[in-house]
Every structure is written in structure tokens, then in C-alpha cells.
């Protein structure tokens, strides 16, 4: 996402179906945490919900192993 913005590639459209939050307005106050203030509350909730489902259901940490280096945390993705 950051690379796309830095290359001045912009997508038309908005964050909601009503068109109240255009994509161009997300970065009007800056990048990072400042941009999160321009995302609607339900949009942030959707992002957090997706992250939680990905962590707990789709890719649970219990399935990761130590990998070839036998890492204690094992977050290298090998089964």
C-alpha cells in the first residue's frame, strides 16, 4: 500500500457504499496512525475482525513449527 501511494498510483472509489469516505481523503492528514483517523469506525472494526479470524482460525500459531533453524517461536511457515 505504501509503495502504491509513493508511486502516485491512486484508485477511484470510496471506503463505503454511500461514497462519504473517498480513498483520496484517507491520507489527507498524513500516513500511519494519522490516516487511521480518517477510516470509518466500522471499517477499523472490520480490519480487526479479519486479523483476529486470520490469527485464530485460518492460520493459528499452534500449527507453526521451529523450521530448519529449530526456532523456539517457529514463525517461518514450514509444517
C-alpha atoms as an extended CHARMM CRD file, in Angstrom:
* protein
*
        79  EXT
         1         1  UNK       CA              0.0000000000        0.0000000000        0.0000000000  PROA      1               0.0000000000
         2         2  UNK       CA              2.7400000000        2.4710000000        0.8380000000  PROA      2               0.0000000000
         3         3  UNK       CA              4.6220000000        1.7610000000       -2.3830000000  PROA      3               0.0000000000
         4         4  UNK       CA              1.4750000000        2.3000000000       -4.4360000000  PROA      4               0.0000000000
         5         5  UNK       CA              0.8910000000        5.6760000000       -2.7790000000  PROA      5               0.0000000000
         6         6  UNK       CA              4.5140000000        6.7620000000       -3.1700000000  PROA      6               0.0000000000
         7         7  UNK       CA              4.3740000000        5.9700000000       -6.8990000000  PROA      7               0.0000000000
         8         8  UNK       CA              1.3020000000        8.2460000000       -7.1940000000  PROA      8               0.0000000000
         9         9  UNK       CA             -0.9870000000        5.3820000000       -8.1730000000  PROA      9               0.0000000000
        10        10  UNK       CA             -4.4660000000        6.2210000000       -6.9150000000  PROA      10              0.0000000000
        11        11  UNK       CA             -7.6920000000        4.2570000000       -7.0670000000  PROA      11              0.0000000000
        12        12  UNK       CA            -11.0530000000        5.9140000000       -7.5940000000  PROA      12              0.0000000000
        13        13  UNK       CA            -13.8170000000        4.9750000000       -5.2280000000  PROA      13              0.0000000000
        14        14  UNK       CA            -14.6390000000        5.2120000000       -1.5630000000  PROA      14              0.0000000000
        15        15  UNK       CA            -14.3980000000        3.2430000000        1.6550000000  PROA      15              0.0000000000
        16        16  UNK       CA            -18.1580000000        2.9670000000        1.9940000000  PROA      16              0.0000000000
        17        17  UNK       CA            -21.0450000000        2.2770000000       -0.3500000000  PROA      17              0.0000000000
        18        18  UNK       CA            -22.5570000000        5.7330000000        0.1550000000  PROA      18              0.0000000000
        19        19  UNK       CA            -19.4000000000        7.4160000000       -1.1320000000  PROA      19              0.0000000000
        20        20  UNK       CA            -18.8540000000        9.5300000000        2.0050000000  PROA      20              0.0000000000
        21        21  UNK       CA            -15.2100000000        8.4560000000        2.5100000000  PROA      21              0.0000000000
        22        22  UNK       CA            -13.2330000000        8.6510000000       -0.7520000000  PROA      22              0.0000000000
        23        23  UNK       CA             -9.8960000000        6.8160000000       -0.9010000000  PROA      23              0.0000000000
        24        24  UNK       CA             -8.1380000000       10.1280000000       -1.6250000000  PROA      24              0.0000000000
        25        25  UNK       CA             -9.1680000000       11.5220000000        1.7810000000  PROA      25              0.0000000000
        26        26  UNK       CA             -7.5870000000        8.7360000000        3.8400000000  PROA      26              0.0000000000
        27        27  UNK       CA             -4.0940000000       10.2790000000        3.6690000000  PROA      27              0.0000000000
        28        28  UNK       CA             -5.1840000000       13.9310000000        3.9180000000  PROA      28              0.0000000000
        29        29  UNK       CA             -3.8150000000       14.2040000000        7.4980000000  PROA      29              0.0000000000
        30        30  UNK       CA             -0.6770000000       12.1310000000        6.8680000000  PROA      30              0.0000000000
        31        31  UNK       CA              0.3200000000        8.4840000000        6.8250000000  PROA      31              0.0000000000
        32        32  UNK       CA              0.3320000000        5.8460000000        9.5570000000  PROA      32              0.0000000000
        33        33  UNK       CA             -1.7710000000        6.4510000000       12.6430000000  PROA      33              0.0000000000
        34        34  UNK       CA             -2.9390000000        9.8370000000       11.3530000000  PROA      34              0.0000000000
        35        35  UNK       CA             -4.5370000000        8.0810000000        8.3730000000  PROA      35              0.0000000000
        36        36  UNK       CA             -6.3910000000        5.6520000000       10.6510000000  PROA      36              0.0000000000
        37        37  UNK       CA             -8.3810000000        8.5870000000       11.9960000000  PROA      37              0.0000000000
        38        38  UNK       CA             -9.8750000000        9.0420000000        8.5340000000  PROA      38              0.0000000000
        39        39  UNK       CA            -11.1210000000        5.4450000000        8.2700000000  PROA      39              0.0000000000
        40        40  UNK       CA            -14.7110000000        4.9270000000        9.4750000000  PROA      40              0.0000000000
        41        41  UNK       CA            -15.1130000000        3.1400000000       12.8160000000  PROA      41              0.0000000000
        42        42  UNK       CA            -16.8500000000        0.1340000000       11.2810000000  PROA      42              0.0000000000
        43        43  UNK       CA            -14.0160000000       -0.1170000000        8.7500000000  PROA      43              0.0000000000
        44        44  UNK       CA            -11.4620000000       -0.3460000000       11.5510000000  PROA      44              0.0000000000
        45        45  UNK       CA            -13.6360000000       -2.9480000000       13.2680000000  PROA      45              0.0000000000
        46        46  UNK       CA            -13.7230000000       -4.9600000000       10.0290000000  PROA      46              0.0000000000
        47        47  UNK       CA             -9.9130000000       -4.8470000000        9.7710000000  PROA      47              0.0000000000
        48        48  UNK       CA             -9.5130000000       -6.0010000000       13.3930000000  PROA      48              0.0000000000
        49        49  UNK       CA            -12.1130000000       -8.7490000000       12.9510000000  PROA      49              0.0000000000
        50        50  UNK       CA            -10.3460000000      -10.0580000000        9.8430000000  PROA      50              0.0000000000
        51        51  UNK       CA             -6.9980000000      -10.0210000000       11.6550000000  PROA      51              0.0000000000
        52        52  UNK       CA             -8.4730000000      -11.8870000000       14.6120000000  PROA      52              0.0000000000
        53        53  UNK       CA            -10.0800000000      -14.5390000000       12.4150000000  PROA      53              0.0000000000
        54        54  UNK       CA             -6.8300000000      -14.9720000000       10.4790000000  PROA      54              0.0000000000
        55        55  UNK       CA             -4.8440000000      -15.4000000000       13.6960000000  PROA      55              0.0000000000
        56        56  UNK       CA             -7.2630000000      -17.7300000000       15.4680000000  PROA      56              0.0000000000
        57        57  UNK       CA             -8.9430000000      -19.7620000000       12.7180000000  PROA      57              0.0000000000
        58        58  UNK       CA             -7.2000000000      -19.6090000000        9.3460000000  PROA      58              0.0000000000
        59        59  UNK       CA             -3.5610000000      -19.5280000000       10.4940000000  PROA      59              0.0000000000
        60        60  UNK       CA             -3.3340000000      -20.4480000000       14.1860000000  PROA      60              0.0000000000
        61        61  UNK       CA              0.0910000000      -20.1770000000       15.7430000000  PROA      61              0.0000000000
        62        62  UNK       CA             -0.2120000000      -23.7340000000       17.0780000000  PROA      62              0.0000000000
        63        63  UNK       CA              0.3530000000      -25.0200000000       13.5350000000  PROA      63              0.0000000000
        64        64  UNK       CA              3.7590000000      -23.3560000000       13.1440000000  PROA      64              0.0000000000
        65        65  UNK       CA              6.9450000000      -25.2650000000       13.8500000000  PROA      65              0.0000000000
        66        66  UNK       CA             10.5400000000      -24.2930000000       14.5110000000  PROA      66              0.0000000000
        67        67  UNK       CA             11.5470000000      -24.8120000000       10.8940000000  PROA      67              0.0000000000
        68        68  UNK       CA             15.0240000000      -25.7640000000        9.7090000000  PROA      68              0.0000000000
        69        69  UNK       CA             16.6710000000      -23.4870000000       12.2920000000  PROA      69              0.0000000000
        70        70  UNK       CA             14.5710000000      -25.0400000000       15.1020000000  PROA      70              0.0000000000
        71        71  UNK       CA             13.4550000000      -21.5810000000       16.2090000000  PROA      71              0.0000000000
        72        72  UNK       CA             11.6150000000      -21.5110000000       19.5420000000  PROA      72              0.0000000000
        73        73  UNK       CA              8.7390000000      -19.4080000000       18.2050000000  PROA      73              0.0000000000
        74        74  UNK       CA              8.7150000000      -21.1450000000       14.8160000000  PROA      74              0.0000000000
        75        75  UNK       CA              7.0400000000      -18.4670000000       12.7220000000  PROA      75              0.0000000000
        76        76  UNK       CA              8.6470000000      -19.4440000000        9.4490000000  PROA      76              0.0000000000
        77        77  UNK       CA              5.5950000000      -21.1460000000        7.9620000000  PROA      77              0.0000000000
        78        78  UNK       CA              7.0260000000      -24.6260000000        7.4160000000  PROA      78              0.0000000000
        79        79  UNK       CA              4.8680000000      -27.5150000000        8.6710000000  PROA      79              0.0000000000
